[in-house]
Amino acid sequence: MLNGLKNLEYRGYDSAGIAVSENGAIKLYKRQGKLANLENEASLQKVTSNTGIGHTRWATHGIPNETNAHPHISGNVTLVHNGIIENYNELKAFLLDKGVTFNSQTDTEVACAYINYIYEEMKQHFNEENLKLKAILKACSDFRGSYAFGIMFKDEPNTIYATRKDSPLIVGLSDDGNFIASDISAILEYTKRYMLLDYMEIAKISTDTVTVYNEKLETIDKKINEATWSATECKKNGYDHFMLKEINEQPIAIKDVYKRYFENQDENYDKVDFSKYTNINIVACGSAMHASLVGKYLFENYANIPTTVDIASEYRYKKQLLTPTTLVVIVSQSGETADSLAALRISKEKGATTLAIINAVGSTIAREADITIYTHAGPEIAVATTKGYTTQVATFGCLAMNAMKQKNIQTEFNKEKIEFDKIDKILTSVIANIEEYRKIAKYLSDKNDIFFIGRGNDYNMCMEGSLKLKEISYIHSEAYPAGELKHGTISLVEEGTPVIAIATEKELYEKTVSNIKETKARGAFTILISTEEFKDTYTEDFADIALFLPTTTTFNEGIVVVTALQLIAYETAKLRGCDIDKPKNLAKSVTVE
Ligand code: G6P
């Protein structure tokens, strides 16, 4: 169980706990901070048990401490929970009124106490089988919000019950025991076989049996899936960090995205008929939203389709102006991001066709969208996404090329133009430039504020580069359209403030150079990131340092530049001694609103 939790450590957490059944009793072990604190717990070393539930918590309700850590216990019920019970205050008031007491500040303890309350009530009135299943389902029908629960009962200590709504949960099956986990990567070293639970389904699990029930408590046959990811793919394989390993996996991952498109290996591309859509609405969070901005650039500039990009957490609370000819595109590495999932559901409800661009096979968004195109980047463990983002950008490139084809727009973009045969070598050479990135990182590592500027698609790269840097190095940085900086923010530029300018577009190059000069005139230390075709134009009077990357097509330029920016962020964070794969306060998969 501790191993399973360790495999999910990358998702970010601030406390951990497990409950195990031993000699007919349920024992609880919890610790604040890293899993190692829990592992070192002396009494835990002596436990012999084959049934338990464990959890790493990323605090939402209540500070990260031992009391608020899961599992929680209330009467007969012990439980771990991912998600948020939104009406927990209401339920807590109800339970307090009934004399129930609470130890923690969490919504989870309320859920635990509520299930216990319903179970005890039912026990007094009914004397039938399946009372626990009934109690859990009844309690869940009163919960608002999201949950994936692993539940144990004191009076049946060798059984685990599991159910979910909106938060991910899988049931792993093996000859040596059965598992529940929020992600297959937790248990890959024990089994590749798993079932996905749907809303209002509940699993009853013991070491040798798994039974899944629907809400009418009928047993149901669930499809058994076989994971395509292997346990070794989830290891560092000699790299210092997962982030570095994943950056190095990009040449192959990007080539594979193009290969699937050019060699017609993914029929889902042709399921999207762009000639039918008058506009595209892309919705995503974080880096996936940044990849979406590149998607917008490509759809508008090459396929002439008006495209908007919305941040998923804003989407459901604004007016969605969808028409029957709007294509809604949801982009998500994990396929489980709560806000992106909500955006998908609203768009479907309103009748739009939905396309999902997803990495995690079988994830909720992938299953619920009308059409899903997988990026097949493989498992991404570092919290800061790298190959997740670049494979999304490459997928948008393929979709834009297909849109041009379907709309009979003259397109020069073909296999040759996209440098299909060379893209892996180009990216490998970009990654090999490590000394250049170290040089820049050395300059950045002791600074407090850094600005990224660029125009057009270069600005989209600035946004991702800036996010990468602040995520893992904790240096404040901001991305600005190069021409916008002087409308206020340039007041923050002081002697030595680093300004990183991305300039790769021919039509915009000179304009960006003028903007770099404006910052240099105010004392900025300017770093130009451009492509080899502009090398001859470089003089030290506008850029203190310059980095020239291989010139390639617009479709790949973003991937090339962002790969360099990922490595600059990586080297900077390394110099600052940061926990690169698990940056503080962040979570890999944000399954709460
Ligand atoms: C979190 C991660 C980001 C990611 C975002 C969206 O904030 O830390 O790296 O870009 O979620 O995640 P998704 O899985 O939907 O792409």
Coordinates of C-alpha atoms and ligand atoms in Angstrom, one line a residue:
M1 CA 0.0 0.0 0.0
L2 CA 2.9 2.3 0.8
N3 CA 4.4 1.5 -2.5
G4 CA 1.2 2.3 -4.3
L5 CA 1.1 5.7 -2.5
K6 CA 4.8 6.3 -3.4
N7 CA 4.0 5.7 -7.0
L8 CA 1.4 8.5 -6.8
E9 CA 3.7 10.8 -4.8
Y10 CA 4.3 12.9 -7.9
R11 CA 0.8 14.2 -7.8
G12 CA 1.6 16.4 -4.9
Y13 CA 0.4 16.0 -1.3
D14 CA 1.1 17.3 2.2
S15 CA 0.3 14.5 4.5
A16 CA -0.3 10.8 4.3
G17 CA -2.1 8.0 6.2
I18 CA -3.1 4.4 6.1
A19 CA -5.7 2.3 8.0
V20 CA -5.1 -1.5 8.2
S21 CA -7.1 -4.3 9.7
E22 CA -5.1 -6.4 12.1
N23 CA -6.5 -9.1 14.3
G24 CA -10.0 -8.0 13.7
A25 CA -9.4 -4.3 14.6
I26 CA -8.7 -1.3 12.4
K27 CA -5.5 0.6 13.2
L28 CA -4.7 4.1 11.9
Y29 CA -1.3 5.6 11.1
K30 CA -1.0 9.2 9.9
R31 CA 1.8 11.7 9.4
Q32 CA 2.2 15.2 8.2
G33 CA 4.6 15.8 5.3
K34 CA 6.3 13.2 3.1
L35 CA 5.4 9.5 3.0
A36 CA 8.8 8.7 4.4
N37 CA 7.6 10.1 7.7
L38 CA 4.9 7.5 7.7
E39 CA 7.1 4.7 6.5
N40 CA 9.6 5.3 9.3
E41 CA 6.8 5.0 11.9
A42 CA 8.2 2.2 14.1
S43 CA 4.9 0.5 15.0
L44 CA 3.9 0.5 11.3
Q45 CA 6.9 -1.7 10.6
K46 CA 5.4 -4.5 12.7
V47 CA 2.0 -4.6 11.1
T48 CA 0.9 -7.8 9.5
S49 CA -2.3 -7.3 7.5
N50 CA -3.7 -7.9 4.1
T51 CA -6.5 -5.3 4.1
G52 CA -6.1 -1.6 4.3
I53 CA -6.7 1.8 2.7
G54 CA -4.2 4.5 2.3
H55 CA -4.2 8.1 1.1
T56 CA -2.0 11.1 0.4
R57 CA -3.8 14.4 1.0
W58 CA -3.5 17.7 -0.8
A59 CA -5.3 20.0 1.7
T60 CA -8.5 21.7 0.6
H61 CA -10.5 22.0 3.9
G62 CA -8.3 22.5 6.9
I63 CA -4.5 22.9 7.1
P64 CA -2.2 20.0 6.3
N65 CA -1.7 18.3 9.7
E66 CA -2.0 14.8 11.2
T67 CA -5.6 15.3 12.4
N68 CA -6.8 16.5 9.0
A69 CA -4.9 13.7 7.2
H70 CA -6.9 10.7 5.9
P71 CA -8.1 8.0 6.8
H72 CA -10.8 9.4 9.0
I73 CA -12.8 7.2 11.4
S74 CA -16.3 7.7 12.7
G75 CA -17.9 4.9 14.7
N76 CA -18.0 1.9 12.4
V77 CA -16.6 3.6 9.3
T78 CA -13.0 4.3 8.3
L79 CA -12.6 6.1 5.0
V80 CA -10.3 7.8 2.5
H81 CA -11.6 10.4 0.1
N82 CA -10.5 12.3 -3.0
G83 CA -12.7 15.3 -4.0
I84 CA -14.7 17.8 -2.2
I85 CA -18.1 17.4 -0.4
E86 CA -19.5 20.8 -1.1
N87 CA -22.5 20.6 1.3
Y88 CA -20.4 19.4 4.2
N89 CA -21.4 22.3 6.4
E90 CA -25.1 21.5 6.1
L91 CA -24.4 17.8 6.8
K92 CA -22.1 18.7 9.7
A93 CA -24.8 20.8 11.3
F94 CA -27.3 17.9 10.9
L95 CA -24.8 15.5 12.5
L96 CA -23.8 17.9 15.3
D97 CA -27.5 18.1 16.1
K98 CA -27.6 14.4 16.5
G99 CA -24.7 14.5 18.9
V100 CA -21.9 13.4 16.6
T101 CA -18.5 14.9 17.4
F102 CA -15.7 15.8 15.0
N103 CA -11.9 16.0 15.4
S104 CA -10.8 17.6 12.1
Q105 CA -11.7 20.5 10.0
T106 CA -12.3 18.4 6.9
D107 CA -15.2 17.8 4.7
T108 CA -14.0 14.1 4.5
E109 CA -14.6 13.5 8.2
V110 CA -18.2 14.7 7.7
A111 CA -18.7 12.3 4.8
C112 CA -17.3 9.5 7.0
A113 CA -19.6 10.4 9.9
Y114 CA -22.6 10.7 7.6
I115 CA -22.1 7.3 6.1
N116 CA -21.7 5.9 9.7
Y117 CA -24.8 7.7 10.8
I118 CA -26.9 6.3 7.9
Y119 CA -25.5 2.8 8.5
E120 CA -26.3 2.8 12.2
E121 CA -29.8 4.1 11.5
M122 CA -30.4 1.4 8.9
K123 CA -29.1 -1.3 11.3
Q124 CA -31.8 -0.3 13.8
H125 CA -34.6 -0.6 11.2
F126 CA -33.6 -3.3 8.9
N127 CA -32.0 -6.7 9.3
E128 CA -31.1 -7.5 5.8
E129 CA -28.1 -8.2 3.6
N130 CA -26.2 -5.5 1.8
L131 CA -26.9 -2.9 4.5
K132 CA -23.4 -1.4 4.0
L133 CA -23.9 -1.0 0.3
K134 CA -27.3 0.6 0.9
A135 CA -25.9 3.0 3.5
I136 CA -23.1 4.1 1.3
L137 CA -25.3 4.7 -1.7
K138 CA -27.9 6.5 0.4
A139 CA -25.2 8.8 1.9
C140 CA -23.7 9.4 -1.5
S141 CA -27.0 10.5 -2.9
D142 CA -27.0 13.2 -0.2
F143 CA -23.5 14.4 -1.1
R144 CA -23.0 17.3 -3.4
G145 CA -19.5 17.7 -5.0
S146 CA -17.0 15.1 -6.0
Y147 CA -15.7 12.0 -4.4
A148 CA -13.8 8.8 -4.8
F149 CA -14.1 6.8 -1.5
G150 CA -12.3 3.8 -0.1
I151 CA -14.3 2.6 2.9
M152 CA -13.8 0.0 5.6
F153 CA -16.1 -1.1 8.4
K154 CA -15.1 -2.1 11.8
D155 CA -17.6 -5.0 11.8
E156 CA -16.3 -6.4 8.5
P157 CA -12.6 -5.5 8.6
N158 CA -11.4 -7.6 5.7
T159 CA -13.6 -5.9 3.0
I160 CA -13.1 -2.6 1.2
Y161 CA -16.0 -0.7 -0.4
A162 CA -15.3 1.8 -3.2
T163 CA -17.4 4.2 -5.0
R164 CA -16.9 7.5 -7.0
K165 CA -18.5 10.6 -8.5
D166 CA -16.3 12.9 -10.7
S167 CA -13.0 11.9 -9.0
P168 CA -11.1 9.0 -10.6
L169 CA -11.1 5.5 -9.1
I170 CA -10.1 2.2 -10.6
V171 CA -10.2 -1.4 -9.2
G172 CA -7.1 -3.4 -10.0
L173 CA -7.3 -7.2 -10.2
S174 CA -4.6 -9.8 -9.7
D175 CA -4.2 -13.3 -8.6
D176 CA -2.5 -12.2 -5.4
G177 CA -5.1 -9.7 -4.3
N178 CA -7.2 -6.8 -5.5
F179 CA -6.7 -3.1 -5.3
I180 CA -8.3 0.3 -5.5
A181 CA -6.4 3.4 -6.7
S182 CA -7.0 6.7 -8.2
D183 CA -4.7 5.9 -11.1
I184 CA -3.4 2.7 -12.7
S185 CA 0.3 3.9 -12.3
A186 CA -0.1 3.3 -8.5
I187 CA -0.4 -0.5 -8.9
L188 CA 1.3 -1.2 -12.3
E189 CA 4.0 -3.2 -10.6
Y190 CA 1.4 -5.6 -9.2
T191 CA -1.1 -5.8 -12.1
K192 CA -2.1 -4.3 -15.4
R193 CA -5.7 -5.5 -15.2
Y194 CA -8.3 -3.0 -14.0
M195 CA -11.9 -2.0 -14.0
L196 CA -13.2 1.6 -14.2
L197 CA -16.1 2.4 -11.8
D198 CA -18.8 4.7 -13.0
Y199 CA -21.1 7.0 -11.1
M200 CA -23.4 5.3 -8.7
E201 CA -21.5 2.0 -9.0
I202 CA -20.1 0.5 -5.9
A203 CA -17.4 -2.2 -5.6
K204 CA -17.0 -4.7 -2.7
I205 CA -13.5 -5.9 -2.6
S206 CA -11.7 -8.6 -0.7
T207 CA -8.4 -10.3 -1.3
D208 CA -9.9 -12.8 -3.7
T209 CA -13.2 -11.3 -4.9
V210 CA -14.4 -8.2 -6.5
T211 CA -18.2 -7.6 -6.9
V212 CA -19.5 -4.5 -8.6
Y213 CA -23.1 -3.3 -8.0
N214 CA -25.3 -0.7 -9.7
E215 CA -27.5 1.6 -7.7
K216 CA -30.3 -1.0 -7.6
L217 CA -27.7 -3.3 -5.9
E218 CA -27.8 -5.7 -8.9
T219 CA -24.3 -7.2 -9.6
I220 CA -22.9 -6.0 -12.9
D221 CA -20.2 -7.3 -15.2
K222 CA -17.6 -4.8 -15.7
K223 CA -15.2 -4.7 -18.6
I224 CA -11.6 -5.6 -17.6
N225 CA -9.0 -3.3 -19.2
E226 CA -5.4 -4.0 -19.7
A227 CA -3.0 -1.1 -19.1
T228 CA -0.7 -0.2 -21.9
W229 CA 1.8 1.6 -19.7
S230 CA 4.4 -0.4 -18.0
A231 CA 5.9 -0.1 -14.5
T232 CA 9.4 0.8 -16.0
E233 CA 7.9 3.7 -17.9
C234 CA 7.0 5.1 -14.5
K235 CA 10.6 4.9 -13.2
K236 CA 13.4 7.5 -13.7
N237 CA 15.5 5.1 -15.7
G238 CA 18.8 6.7 -14.8
Y239 CA 17.7 10.4 -15.1
D240 CA 18.1 12.7 -12.1
H241 CA 14.5 13.8 -12.4
F242 CA 11.3 12.6 -14.0
M243 CA 11.1 16.0 -15.6
L244 CA 14.4 15.6 -17.4
K245 CA 13.4 12.1 -18.5
E246 CA 10.2 13.4 -19.8
I247 CA 11.8 16.3 -21.7
N248 CA 14.1 13.7 -23.3
E249 CA 11.1 11.6 -24.3
Q250 CA 9.8 14.4 -26.4
P251 CA 11.6 13.7 -29.7
I252 CA 10.0 10.3 -30.0
A253 CA 6.7 11.3 -28.5
I254 CA 6.3 14.2 -31.0
K255 CA 7.4 12.0 -34.0
D256 CA 4.8 9.4 -32.9
V257 CA 2.0 12.0 -32.9
Y258 CA 2.9 13.0 -36.5
K259 CA 3.3 9.4 -37.4
R260 CA -0.2 8.5 -36.2
Y261 CA -1.6 11.3 -38.3
F262 CA 0.4 11.0 -41.5
E263 CA 0.3 7.2 -41.6
N264 CA -3.5 7.2 -40.9
Q265 CA -3.1 5.2 -37.7
D266 CA -5.7 7.1 -35.8
E267 CA -9.1 7.1 -37.4
N268 CA -10.4 9.6 -34.9
Y269 CA -8.8 12.4 -36.9
D270 CA -11.3 11.8 -39.7
K271 CA -14.2 11.7 -37.3
V272 CA -13.8 15.5 -36.9
D273 CA -15.2 17.1 -40.0
F274 CA -14.0 20.7 -39.9
S275 CA -16.0 21.8 -42.9
K276 CA -19.1 21.5 -40.6
Y277 CA -17.9 23.9 -37.9
T278 CA -18.2 27.7 -38.0
N279 CA -16.2 28.2 -34.9
I280 CA -14.1 26.3 -32.3
N281 CA -14.2 26.8 -28.6
I282 CA -11.2 25.2 -26.8
V283 CA -11.4 24.8 -23.0
A284 CA -8.5 23.7 -20.7
C285 CA -6.5 24.5 -17.6
G286 CA -2.8 25.3 -17.0
S287 CA -0.4 24.2 -19.6
A288 CA -3.1 22.5 -21.6
M289 CA -4.7 25.9 -21.9
H290 CA -1.4 27.2 -23.2
A291 CA -1.3 24.4 -25.8
S292 CA -4.8 25.5 -26.7
L293 CA -3.6 29.0 -27.5
V294 CA -1.2 27.5 -30.0
G295 CA -4.2 25.5 -31.3
K296 CA -6.2 28.7 -31.7
Y297 CA -3.2 30.3 -33.6
L298 CA -3.1 27.3 -36.0
F299 CA -6.8 27.0 -36.6
E300 CA -7.2 30.7 -37.2
N301 CA -4.1 31.4 -39.2
Y302 CA -4.1 28.3 -41.4
A303 CA -7.6 26.8 -41.4
N304 CA -9.5 30.2 -41.2
I305 CA -11.7 28.9 -38.3
P306 CA -12.6 31.5 -35.6
T307 CA -11.4 30.0 -32.4
T308 CA -11.7 31.0 -28.7
V309 CA -9.8 29.6 -25.7
D310 CA -11.5 29.5 -22.3
I311 CA -9.9 28.7 -18.9
A312 CA -12.0 25.7 -17.7
S313 CA -12.5 27.0 -14.2
E314 CA -14.2 30.1 -15.6
Y315 CA -16.2 28.3 -18.3
R316 CA -19.1 26.9 -16.4
Y317 CA -19.9 30.2 -14.7
K318 CA -20.0 32.2 -17.9
K319 CA -22.5 32.3 -20.7
Q320 CA -21.5 29.6 -23.2
L321 CA -22.4 30.9 -26.7
L322 CA -22.5 27.6 -28.4
T323 CA -24.3 26.9 -31.7
P324 CA -24.9 23.6 -33.4
T325 CA -21.9 24.4 -35.6
T326 CA -19.5 25.0 -32.7
L327 CA -16.9 22.4 -32.0
V328 CA -15.8 22.3 -28.4
V329 CA -12.3 21.0 -27.8
I330 CA -11.3 19.9 -24.3
V331 CA -7.6 19.5 -23.7
S332 CA -6.2 17.6 -20.7
Q333 CA -3.2 15.5 -20.1
S334 CA -4.8 13.6 -17.2
G335 CA -8.3 13.5 -18.6
E336 CA -9.5 14.0 -15.0
T337 CA -9.2 17.7 -14.3
A338 CA -12.5 18.6 -12.6
D339 CA -13.1 22.0 -14.3
S340 CA -12.3 20.6 -17.8
L341 CA -14.6 17.7 -17.1
A342 CA -17.4 20.1 -16.1
A343 CA -16.8 22.2 -19.2
L344 CA -17.2 19.0 -21.3
R345 CA -20.4 18.1 -19.7
I346 CA -21.9 21.5 -20.0
S347 CA -21.0 21.7 -23.7
K348 CA -22.5 18.3 -24.3
E349 CA -25.7 19.2 -22.5
K350 CA -25.9 22.3 -24.8
G351 CA -25.7 20.1 -27.8
A352 CA -22.2 20.9 -29.0
T353 CA -20.0 18.3 -30.6
T354 CA -17.0 17.6 -28.3
L355 CA -13.5 16.6 -29.1
A356 CA -11.1 15.7 -26.4
I357 CA -7.3 15.8 -26.7
I358 CA -6.1 13.5 -23.9
N359 CA -3.0 11.6 -22.7
A360 CA -4.4 9.2 -20.1
V361 CA -6.2 6.4 -21.9
G362 CA -9.6 5.5 -20.4
S363 CA -9.8 8.7 -18.3
T364 CA -13.2 10.2 -17.6
I365 CA -12.9 13.0 -20.2
A366 CA -11.6 10.6 -22.8
R367 CA -14.6 8.3 -22.2
E368 CA -17.3 11.0 -22.1
A369 CA -16.2 13.1 -25.1
D370 CA -17.9 12.5 -28.5
I371 CA -14.5 12.0 -30.2
T372 CA -11.2 11.5 -28.4
I373 CA -7.7 11.8 -29.9
Y374 CA -5.0 10.5 -27.6
T375 CA -1.6 12.1 -27.5
H376 CA 0.0 8.9 -26.3
A377 CA 2.8 10.7 -24.5
G378 CA 3.0 7.9 -22.0
P379 CA 3.0 8.3 -18.2
E380 CA 4.0 11.8 -17.1
I381 CA 5.2 11.8 -13.5
A382 CA 6.8 15.2 -13.0
V383 CA 4.2 17.7 -11.8
A384 CA 5.3 20.3 -14.3
T385 CA 4.1 19.0 -17.7
T386 CA 6.6 18.8 -20.6
K387 CA 5.8 16.0 -23.1
G388 CA 2.2 16.3 -22.1
Y389 CA 2.2 19.9 -23.4
T390 CA 4.3 19.5 -26.5
T391 CA 2.3 16.4 -27.7
Q392 CA -0.9 18.5 -27.3
V393 CA 0.7 21.2 -29.5
A394 CA 1.7 18.6 -32.1
T395 CA -1.9 17.1 -32.0
F396 CA -3.3 20.6 -32.7
G397 CA -0.8 20.8 -35.7
C398 CA -2.3 17.6 -37.1
L399 CA -5.9 18.8 -36.5
A400 CA -5.1 22.1 -38.3
M401 CA -3.6 20.3 -41.2
N402 CA -6.6 18.0 -41.5
A403 CA -8.9 21.0 -41.3
M404 CA -7.1 22.6 -44.2
K405 CA -7.4 19.4 -46.2
Q406 CA -11.1 19.0 -45.4
K407 CA -11.8 22.7 -46.2
N408 CA -9.8 22.5 -49.4
I409 CA -7.5 25.2 -48.3
Q410 CA -4.3 25.2 -50.2
T411 CA -1.8 23.7 -47.8
E412 CA 1.9 23.5 -48.1
F413 CA 2.0 21.5 -44.9
N414 CA 2.7 17.9 -45.7
K415 CA 5.0 15.2 -44.3
E416 CA 8.1 16.9 -45.7
K417 CA 7.2 20.4 -44.7
I418 CA 6.5 19.3 -41.2
E419 CA 10.0 17.7 -41.2
F420 CA 8.5 14.4 -40.2
D421 CA 11.8 12.5 -40.8
K422 CA 13.8 15.0 -38.9
I423 CA 11.7 16.3 -36.0
D424 CA 13.1 13.8 -33.6
K425 CA 16.7 14.7 -34.5
I426 CA 15.9 18.4 -34.4
L427 CA 14.5 18.1 -30.9
T428 CA 17.4 15.9 -29.8
S429 CA 19.8 18.5 -30.9
V430 CA 17.8 21.2 -29.0
I431 CA 18.0 19.1 -25.9
A432 CA 21.7 18.5 -26.3
N433 CA 22.3 22.3 -26.1
I434 CA 22.4 21.9 -22.3
E435 CA 25.5 24.2 -21.7
E436 CA 23.6 27.1 -23.3
Y437 CA 20.6 26.6 -21.0
R438 CA 22.9 26.3 -18.0
K439 CA 24.5 29.6 -18.9
I440 CA 21.1 31.3 -19.0
A441 CA 20.0 29.5 -15.8
K442 CA 23.1 30.8 -14.0
Y443 CA 22.1 34.3 -14.8
L444 CA 18.4 33.8 -13.7
S445 CA 18.9 31.7 -10.6
D446 CA 19.4 34.6 -8.1
K447 CA 16.8 36.9 -9.6
N448 CA 13.4 37.7 -8.1
D449 CA 11.4 38.8 -11.2
I450 CA 11.7 37.7 -14.8
F451 CA 9.7 38.8 -17.8
F452 CA 9.0 36.9 -21.0
I453 CA 8.0 38.9 -24.1
G454 CA 6.9 37.8 -27.5
R455 CA 4.4 38.5 -30.3
G456 CA 2.0 36.2 -32.1
N457 CA 2.6 32.6 -31.5
D458 CA 5.9 33.5 -29.7
Y459 CA 3.8 35.0 -27.0
N460 CA 2.0 31.7 -26.5
M461 CA 5.5 30.1 -25.9
C462 CA 6.3 32.8 -23.5
M463 CA 3.3 31.9 -21.4
E464 CA 4.3 28.3 -21.2
G465 CA 8.0 29.1 -20.6
S466 CA 7.1 31.5 -17.8
L467 CA 4.7 29.0 -16.1
K468 CA 7.4 26.3 -16.2
L469 CA 9.9 28.6 -14.6
K470 CA 7.7 29.8 -11.8
E471 CA 6.3 26.3 -11.2
I472 CA 9.6 24.6 -10.5
S473 CA 12.1 27.4 -9.6
Y474 CA 9.7 29.6 -7.5
I475 CA 11.0 32.7 -9.2
H476 CA 8.2 35.2 -10.0
S477 CA 7.9 35.6 -13.8
E478 CA 5.3 37.1 -16.1
A479 CA 4.7 36.6 -19.8
Y480 CA 3.6 39.7 -21.8
P481 CA 2.8 40.3 -25.5
A482 CA 6.0 42.3 -26.4
G483 CA 4.0 45.4 -27.5
E484 CA 1.9 45.4 -24.3
L485 CA 4.7 45.6 -21.8
K486 CA 5.0 49.4 -22.1
H487 CA 1.4 49.9 -21.1
G488 CA 2.2 49.6 -17.5
T489 CA 4.4 46.6 -16.6
I490 CA 7.6 48.1 -17.9
S491 CA 7.6 50.2 -14.7
L492 CA 8.8 47.0 -13.0
V493 CA 11.9 46.7 -15.1
E494 CA 15.0 47.7 -13.1
E495 CA 18.7 47.6 -13.6
G496 CA 19.5 43.9 -14.3
T497 CA 15.9 42.6 -14.5
P498 CA 16.0 39.6 -16.9
V499 CA 13.8 40.0 -20.0
I500 CA 13.6 36.9 -22.1
A501 CA 12.4 37.7 -25.6
I502 CA 11.1 35.0 -28.0
A503 CA 11.3 36.1 -31.6
T504 CA 10.9 33.4 -34.3
E505 CA 8.3 34.9 -36.6
K506 CA 9.6 36.7 -39.7
E507 CA 6.9 39.3 -39.9
L508 CA 7.2 40.1 -36.2
Y509 CA 10.9 39.8 -35.6
E510 CA 11.8 43.5 -36.0
K511 CA 8.9 44.6 -33.9
T512 CA 10.0 42.4 -31.1
V513 CA 13.6 43.6 -31.4
S514 CA 12.3 47.2 -30.9
N515 CA 10.5 46.0 -27.8
I516 CA 13.6 44.3 -26.5
K517 CA 15.5 47.6 -27.0
E518 CA 12.8 49.5 -25.0
T519 CA 13.5 47.2 -22.0
K520 CA 17.3 47.3 -22.4
A521 CA 17.1 51.1 -22.4
R522 CA 15.6 50.8 -19.0
G523 CA 18.3 48.6 -17.6
A524 CA 17.0 45.1 -18.4
F525 CA 19.4 42.2 -19.0
T526 CA 18.0 40.9 -22.3
I527 CA 18.0 37.4 -23.5
L528 CA 17.0 36.7 -27.1
I529 CA 15.7 33.3 -28.0
S530 CA 15.3 33.0 -31.8
T531 CA 16.1 30.7 -34.7
E532 CA 19.2 30.3 -36.8
E533 CA 17.7 32.3 -39.7
F534 CA 18.0 35.4 -37.7
K535 CA 21.6 34.8 -36.4
D536 CA 23.1 37.4 -38.8
T537 CA 20.9 40.1 -37.5
Y538 CA 22.1 39.7 -33.9
T539 CA 24.1 42.4 -32.2
E540 CA 24.9 42.8 -28.5
D541 CA 23.4 46.3 -28.4
F542 CA 19.9 44.8 -28.0
A543 CA 20.5 41.4 -26.5
D544 CA 23.0 40.6 -23.8
I545 CA 22.7 36.8 -24.5
A546 CA 21.3 35.2 -27.6
L547 CA 20.3 31.6 -28.2
F548 CA 19.6 30.5 -31.8
L549 CA 17.5 27.3 -32.2
P550 CA 17.0 25.3 -35.4
T551 CA 14.7 26.9 -37.9
T552 CA 11.7 24.7 -38.6
T553 CA 8.1 25.1 -39.6
T554 CA 5.7 27.2 -37.6
F555 CA 3.9 24.0 -36.5
N556 CA 7.1 22.8 -34.8
E557 CA 8.7 26.1 -33.8
G558 CA 6.6 26.2 -30.6
I559 CA 7.7 22.7 -29.7
V560 CA 11.4 23.5 -30.3
V561 CA 11.3 26.8 -28.3
V562 CA 9.3 25.4 -25.4
T563 CA 11.6 22.5 -25.1
A564 CA 14.5 25.0 -24.7
L565 CA 12.4 27.0 -22.1
Q566 CA 11.7 23.8 -20.2
L567 CA 15.4 23.1 -19.9
I568 CA 16.1 26.7 -18.8
A569 CA 13.5 26.3 -16.1
Y570 CA 14.9 22.9 -15.2
E571 CA 18.5 24.1 -14.9
T572 CA 17.4 27.2 -12.9
A573 CA 15.4 25.1 -10.5
K574 CA 18.3 22.8 -10.1
L575 CA 20.7 25.6 -9.2
R576 CA 18.2 26.8 -6.6
G577 CA 18.0 23.3 -5.1
C578 CA 14.3 23.0 -5.7
D579 CA 12.3 19.8 -5.5
I580 CA 11.9 19.7 -9.3
D581 CA 9.5 16.8 -9.7
K582 CA 7.3 17.8 -6.8
P583 CA 7.1 21.5 -6.5
K584 CA 5.5 22.9 -3.4
N585 CA 1.8 23.5 -3.3
L586 CA 1.1 22.0 -6.7
A587 CA -0.8 18.9 -7.7
K588 CA -0.4 17.0 -10.9
S589 CA -4.0 16.1 -11.3
V590 CA -6.5 18.7 -10.1
T591 CA -9.7 16.8 -9.5
V592 CA -11.3 19.5 -7.4
E593 CA -12.9 22.7 -8.5
Ligands
G6P1 C1 -2.3 21.0 -13.0 C2 -0.9 20.6 -13.4 C3 -0.6 21.3 -14.7 C4 -1.6 21.0 -15.8 C5 -3.0 21.3 -15.3 C6 -4.0 20.8 -16.3 O1 -2.4 22.3 -12.6 O2 0.0 21.0 -12.4 O3 0.7 20.9 -15.2 O4 -1.3 21.7 -17.0 O5 -3.3 20.8 -14.1 O6 -4.0 19.4 -16.2 P1 -4.6 18.4 -17.3 O7 -4.3 17.0 -16.8 O8 -6.0 18.7 -17.4 O9 -3.8 18.7 -18.6

